[in-house]
PDB file of C-alpha atoms in Angstrom:
ATOM      1  CA  UNK A 792      99.812-253.122  -3.071  1.00 35.00           C
ATOM      2  CA  UNK A 793      97.509-253.403  -0.172  1.00 35.00           C
ATOM      3  CA  UNK A 794      94.966-250.063  -0.039  1.00 36.00           C
ATOM      4  CA  UNK A 795      94.984-250.258   3.787  1.00 36.00           C
ATOM      5  CA  UNK A 796      97.973-250.842   6.235  1.00 43.00           C
ATOM      6  CA  UNK A 797      97.338-251.704   9.845  1.00 41.00           C
ATOM      7  CA  UNK A 798      98.925-252.355  13.147  1.00 42.00           C
ATOM      8  CA  UNK A 799      99.185-251.509  16.563  1.00 42.00           C
ATOM      9  CA  UNK A 800     100.365-247.815  18.390  1.00 46.00           C
ATOM     10  CA  UNK A 801     102.385-247.569  21.639  1.00 47.00           C
ATOM     11  CA  UNK A 802      99.272-246.923  23.635  1.00 47.00           C
ATOM     12  CA  UNK A 803      97.615-250.167  22.077  1.00 42.00           C
ATOM     13  CA  UNK A 804      95.208-248.416  19.764  1.00 50.00           C
ATOM     14  CA  UNK A 805      94.803-249.813  16.194  1.00 51.00           C
ATOM     15  CA  UNK A 806      95.969-247.254  13.529  1.00 59.00           C
ATOM     16  CA  UNK A 807      94.386-248.284   9.832  1.00 63.00           C
ATOM     17  CA  UNK A 808      95.870-245.870   7.108  1.00 81.00           C
ATOM     18  CA  UNK A 809      95.050-245.311   3.367  1.00 92.00           C
ATOM     19  CA  UNK A 810      97.188-243.279   0.953  1.00 94.00           C
ATOM     20  CA  UNK A 811      93.787-240.526   0.611  1.00 95.00           C
ATOM     21  CA  UNK A 812      93.747-240.140   4.748  1.00 94.00           C
ATOM     22  CA  UNK A 813      97.485-239.698   4.612  1.00 96.00           C
ATOM     23  CA  UNK A 814      96.970-237.085   1.857  1.00 96.00           C
ATOM     24  CA  UNK A 815      94.310-236.006   3.933  1.00 96.00           C
ATOM     25  CA  UNK A 816      95.983-235.630   7.514  1.00 97.00           C
ATOM     26  CA  UNK A 817      99.395-233.815   5.219  1.00 97.00           C
ATOM     27  CA  UNK A 818      96.646-231.372   4.636  1.00 97.00           C
ATOM     28  CA  UNK A 819      95.261-230.961   7.320  1.00 97.00           C
ATOM     29  CA  UNK A 820      98.402-230.306   9.543  1.00 97.00           C
ATOM     30  CA  UNK A 821      98.558-227.272   7.869  1.00 96.00           C
ATOM     31  CA  UNK A 822      95.115-225.867   8.414  1.00 96.00           C
ATOM     32  CA  UNK A 823      94.867-223.321  10.976  1.00 97.00           C
ATOM     33  CA  UNK A 824      91.474-224.791  12.721  1.00 97.00           C
ATOM     34  CA  UNK A 825      92.893-226.747  15.807  1.00 97.00           C
ATOM     35  CA  UNK A 826      90.146-228.781  14.600  1.00 97.00           C
ATOM     36  CA  UNK A 827      91.715-230.484  11.855  1.00 97.00           C
ATOM     37  CA  UNK A 828      95.181-229.438  12.840  1.00 97.00           C
ATOM     38  CA  UNK A 829      95.117-230.896  16.050  1.00 96.00           C
ATOM     39  CA  UNK A 830      94.034-234.479  14.578  1.00 95.00           C
ATOM     40  CA  UNK A 831      96.177-234.573  11.665  1.00 96.00           C
ATOM     41  CA  UNK A 832      99.654-233.889  14.287  1.00 96.00           C
ATOM     42  CA  UNK A 833      98.749-236.884  15.621  1.00 95.00           C
ATOM     43  CA  UNK A 834      97.771-238.798  12.735  1.00 95.00           C
ATOM     44  CA  UNK A 835     101.077-238.230  11.434  1.00 96.00           C
ATOM     45  CA  UNK A 836     102.931-238.342  14.747  1.00 93.00           C
ATOM     46  CA  UNK A 837     101.914-241.536  15.045  1.00 93.00           C
ATOM     47  CA  UNK A 838     103.125-242.901  11.293  1.00 95.00           C
ATOM     48  CA  UNK A 839     105.828-244.725  12.957  1.00 93.00           C
ATOM     49  CA  UNK A 840     103.607-247.676  14.164  1.00 91.00           C
ATOM     50  CA  UNK A 841     101.786-248.156  10.807  1.00 93.00           C
ATOM     51  CA  UNK A 842     102.952-250.937   8.398  1.00 93.00           C
ATOM     52  CA  UNK A 843     104.117-249.228   5.033  1.00 95.00           C
ATOM     53  CA  UNK A 844     103.927-245.804   6.128  1.00 96.00           C
ATOM     54  CA  UNK A 845     106.873-245.230   4.382  1.00 97.00           C
ATOM     55  CA  UNK A 846     105.528-246.293   1.326  1.00 97.00           C
ATOM     56  CA  UNK A 847     102.734-244.233   1.210  1.00 97.00           C
ATOM     57  CA  UNK A 848     104.244-241.188   2.389  1.00 98.00           C
ATOM     58  CA  UNK A 849     106.962-241.589  -1.000  1.00 98.00           C
ATOM     59  CA  UNK A 850     103.381-242.072  -3.203  1.00 98.00           C
ATOM     60  CA  UNK A 851     102.596-239.095  -2.041  1.00 98.00           C
ATOM     61  CA  UNK A 852     105.995-236.686  -2.176  1.00 98.00           C
ATOM     62  CA  UNK A 853     107.039-238.934  -5.330  1.00 98.00           C
ATOM     63  CA  UNK A 854     102.870-237.861  -6.828  1.00 97.00           C
ATOM     64  CA  UNK A 855     103.486-234.153  -9.016  1.00 96.00           C
ATOM     65  CA  UNK A 856      99.869-233.402  -9.269  1.00 97.00           C
ATOM     66  CA  UNK A 857      99.717-232.947  -5.707  1.00 97.00           C
ATOM     67  CA  UNK A 858     100.265-230.081  -3.771  1.00 97.00           C
ATOM     68  CA  UNK A 859     103.938-229.127  -3.181  1.00 98.00           C
ATOM     69  CA  UNK A 860     103.131-228.398   0.592  1.00 97.00           C
ATOM     70  CA  UNK A 861     101.798-231.754   0.824  1.00 98.00           C
ATOM     71  CA  UNK A 862     104.391-233.514  -1.144  1.00 98.00           C
ATOM     72  CA  UNK A 863     107.003-231.525   0.555  1.00 98.00           C
ATOM     73  CA  UNK A 864     105.511-233.110   4.424  1.00 98.00           C
ATOM     74  CA  UNK A 865     105.356-236.035   2.954  1.00 98.00           C
ATOM     75  CA  UNK A 866     109.097-236.317   1.840  1.00 98.00           C
ATOM     76  CA  UNK A 867     109.994-234.598   5.772  1.00 98.00           C
ATOM     77  CA  UNK A 868     108.370-237.238   7.173  1.00 98.00           C
ATOM     78  CA  UNK A 869     109.957-239.719   5.261  1.00 98.00           C
ATOM     79  CA  UNK A 870     113.088-238.878   6.145  1.00 98.00           C
ATOM     80  CA  UNK A 871     112.441-238.167   9.474  1.00 97.00           C
ATOM     81  CA  UNK A 872     111.293-242.047  10.385  1.00 97.00           C
ATOM     82  CA  UNK A 873     113.502-243.670   8.202  1.00 97.00           C
ATOM     83  CA  UNK A 874     116.224-241.704  10.307  1.00 95.00           C
ATOM     84  CA  UNK A 875     114.721-242.411  13.329  1.00 93.00           C
ATOM     85  CA  UNK A 876     113.234-245.943  12.809  1.00 95.00           C
ATOM     86  CA  UNK A 877     115.824-248.041  10.090  1.00 96.00           C
ATOM     87  CA  UNK A 878     117.820-249.369  12.852  1.00 94.00           C
ATOM     88  CA  UNK A 879     118.411-249.444  16.546  1.00 89.00           C
ATOM     89  CA  UNK A 880     119.096-246.169  17.880  1.00 81.00           C
ATOM     90  CA  UNK A 881     122.021-246.828  20.290  1.00 81.00           C
ATOM     91  CA  UNK A 882     123.875-244.345  22.242  1.00 82.00           C
ATOM     92  CA  UNK A 883     127.709-244.547  22.380  1.00 86.00           C
ATOM     93  CA  UNK A 884     128.288-247.006  24.995  1.00 89.00           C
ATOM     94  CA  UNK A 885     126.066-249.266  23.299  1.00 83.00           C
ATOM     95  CA  UNK A 886     122.626-248.176  25.113  1.00 82.00           C
ATOM     96  CA  UNK A 887     119.078-248.473  23.140  1.00 78.00           C
ATOM     97  CA  UNK A 888     118.337-244.246  22.463  1.00 77.00           C
ATOM     98  CA  UNK A 889     114.330-243.780  23.422  1.00 73.00           C
ATOM     99  CA  UNK A 890     112.306-242.409  20.120  1.00 72.00           C
ATOM    100  CA  UNK A 891     112.773-238.622  19.061  1.00 70.00           C
ATOM    101  CA  UNK A 892     109.631-237.694  20.209  1.00 68.00           C
ATOM    102  CA  UNK A 893     110.786-238.882  23.273  1.00 66.00           C
ATOM    103  CA  UNK A 894     108.786-240.502  26.088  1.00 64.00           C
ATOM    104  CA  UNK A 895     108.465-244.211  28.352  1.00 64.00           C
ATOM    105  CA  UNK A 896     107.229-246.988  29.437  1.00 68.00           C
ATOM    106  CA  UNK A 897     105.070-247.612  32.426  1.00 72.00           C
ATOM    107  CA  UNK A 898     108.114-248.253  33.841  1.00 75.00           C
ATOM    108  CA  UNK A 899     109.557-245.581  33.470  1.00 70.00           C
ATOM    109  CA  UNK A 900     112.367-246.820  30.907  1.00 69.00           C
ATOM    110  CA  UNK A 901     112.989-244.611  27.896  1.00 64.00           C
ATOM    111  CA  UNK A 902     110.811-246.147  25.111  1.00 69.00           C
ATOM    112  CA  UNK A 903     112.554-248.101  22.319  1.00 72.00           C
ATOM    113  CA  UNK A 904     111.927-246.441  18.799  1.00 75.00           C
ATOM    114  CA  UNK A 905     109.944-248.734  16.526  1.00 88.00           C
ATOM    115  CA  UNK A 906     111.659-250.350  13.651  1.00 93.00           C
ATOM    116  CA  UNK A 907     110.523-251.100   9.962  1.00 96.00           C
ATOM    117  CA  UNK A 908     110.503-254.091   8.719  1.00 94.00           C
ATOM    118  CA  UNK A 909     112.375-255.793   5.804  1.00 96.00           C
ATOM    119  CA  UNK A 910     109.235-255.680   3.115  1.00 96.00           C
ATOM    120  CA  UNK A 911     108.969-251.686   3.765  1.00 96.00           C
ATOM    121  CA  UNK A 912     112.594-251.481   3.864  1.00 97.00           C
ATOM    122  CA  UNK A 913     112.764-253.182   0.759  1.00 97.00           C
ATOM    123  CA  UNK A 914     109.920-250.766  -1.113  1.00 97.00           C
ATOM    124  CA  UNK A 915     111.707-248.046   0.024  1.00 98.00           C
ATOM    125  CA  UNK A 916     115.154-248.837  -1.730  1.00 96.00           C
ATOM    126  CA  UNK A 917     113.605-249.883  -5.111  1.00 93.00           C
ATOM    127  CA  UNK A 918     112.005-246.708  -5.375  1.00 96.00           C
ATOM    128  CA  UNK A 919     113.681-243.841  -3.934  1.00 96.00           C
ATOM    129  CA  UNK A 920     116.429-243.499  -6.043  1.00 93.00           C
ATOM    130  CA  UNK A 921     113.871-243.750  -8.673  1.00 92.00           C
ATOM    131  CA  UNK A 922     111.521-241.356  -7.288  1.00 95.00           C
ATOM    132  CA  UNK A 923     114.767-238.735  -6.601  1.00 94.00           C
ATOM    133  CA  UNK A 924     115.625-238.654 -10.202  1.00 90.00           C
ATOM    134  CA  UNK A 925     112.047-238.200 -11.653  1.00 92.00           C
ATOM    135  CA  UNK A 926     111.452-235.134  -9.012  1.00 95.00           C
ATOM    136  CA  UNK A 927     111.630-231.789 -10.122  1.00 95.00           C
ATOM    137  CA  UNK A 928     111.458-229.740  -7.169  1.00 97.00           C
ATOM    138  CA  UNK A 929     114.868-228.943  -5.610  1.00 96.00           C
ATOM    139  CA  UNK A 930     113.541-229.501  -1.915  1.00 97.00           C
ATOM    140  CA  UNK A 931     111.810-232.431  -2.228  1.00 98.00           C
ATOM    141  CA  UNK A 932     115.087-233.792  -4.881  1.00 97.00           C
ATOM    142  CA  UNK A 933     117.406-232.544  -1.767  1.00 97.00           C
ATOM    143  CA  UNK A 934     115.298-234.143   1.314  1.00 98.00           C
ATOM    144  CA  UNK A 935     114.929-237.638  -0.806  1.00 98.00           C
ATOM    145  CA  UNK A 936     118.555-237.344  -1.180  1.00 97.00           C
ATOM    146  CA  UNK A 937     119.001-236.791   2.462  1.00 98.00           C
ATOM    147  CA  UNK A 938     116.483-239.963   3.675  1.00 98.00           C
ATOM    148  CA  UNK A 939     118.660-242.396   0.797  1.00 98.00           C
ATOM    149  CA  UNK A 940     121.960-241.058   2.787  1.00 97.00           C
ATOM    150  CA  UNK A 941     120.675-241.914   6.359  1.00 97.00           C
ATOM    151  CA  UNK A 942     119.488-244.951   4.869  1.00 98.00           C
ATOM    152  CA  UNK A 943     122.504-245.544   3.096  1.00 97.00           C
ATOM    153  CA  UNK A 944     124.561-245.701   5.799  1.00 96.00           C
ATOM    154  CA  UNK A 945     123.233-248.458   6.889  1.00 96.00           C
ATOM    155  CA  UNK A 946     122.855-250.504   3.948  1.00 97.00           C
ATOM    156  CA  UNK A 947     125.492-250.165   1.029  1.00 96.00           C
ATOM    157  CA  UNK A 948     126.417-252.050  -0.197  1.00 95.00           C
ATOM    158  CA  UNK A 949     125.260-255.279   1.699  1.00 96.00           C
ATOM    159  CA  UNK A 950     121.574-254.555   1.421  1.00 96.00           C
ATOM    160  CA  UNK A 951     121.340-252.501  -0.963  1.00 97.00           C
ATOM    161  CA  UNK A 952     123.782-253.566  -3.540  1.00 96.00           C
ATOM    162  CA  UNK A 953     122.241-251.968  -6.890  1.00 94.00           C
ATOM    163  CA  UNK A 954     122.150-247.839  -5.076  1.00 95.00           C
ATOM    164  CA  UNK A 955     125.585-247.644  -6.789  1.00 93.00           C
ATOM    165  CA  UNK A 956     125.006-249.147 -10.490  1.00 92.00           C
ATOM    166  CA  UNK A 957     121.596-247.599 -10.179  1.00 88.00           C
ATOM    167  CA  UNK A 958     123.253-244.073  -9.585  1.00 86.00           C
ATOM    168  CA  UNK A 959     126.098-244.826 -12.057  1.00 87.00           C
ATOM    169  CA  UNK A 960     124.251-246.013 -14.936  1.00 86.00           C
ATOM    170  CA  UNK A 961     121.501-242.752 -15.112  1.00 80.00           C
ATOM    171  CA  UNK A 962     123.982-240.163 -14.632  1.00 78.00           C
ATOM    172  CA  UNK A 963     126.226-242.002 -17.564  1.00 81.00           C
ATOM    173  CA  UNK A 964     122.560-242.361 -19.769  1.00 80.00           C
ATOM    174  CA  UNK A 965     121.011-239.028 -19.011  1.00 69.00           C
ATOM    175  CA  UNK A 966     121.834-236.000 -21.389  1.00 61.00           C
ATOM    176  CA  UNK A 967     120.336-233.489 -19.290  1.00 61.00           C
ATOM    177  CA  UNK A 968     122.898-232.574 -16.320  1.00 55.00           C
ATOM    178  CA  UNK A 969     120.214-231.186 -14.103  1.00 55.00           C
ATOM    179  CA  UNK A 970     118.447-235.037 -13.718  1.00 54.00           C
ATOM    180  CA  UNK A 971     122.014-236.331 -13.098  1.00 52.00           C
ATOM    181  CA  UNK A 972     121.733-235.559  -9.983  1.00 54.00           C
TER     182      UNK A 972
END
């Protein structure tokens, strides 16, 4: 797996991110010092434009040695990006909806939210259930479960056929009822 992920954000800036830089940005987002917090928040807001950011967020959220608040923030951002960028958001009339953070193009048209690429989606589908089942902290488990739910709405069963077998197998093999979801 590549250490560095890059792409271009909505303003044309190249964004390069690795897991360590993501971890630092998540940590700094809690800082009382605006000189640290503001750039960290801007970086976090731009994550939906960075290929591979969802897998890096899952890595941070699932890493037990990372500070709890940072893991929780990673799980929140993963949930939000998956909810907003998994499929194109459309209104009940079928018109595209702007990104949740608003914004418009130079013409005044609503900006379209970026969509995650299929490789990133596959990596999340393949690793999220395992991360959830291994997670000891209830609040992070709940966030991961919410992420699974928002993905399953769109991908189960066609694009995620192993979701139910994985869950059922884990439940049937677990002697610890707390680990059975």
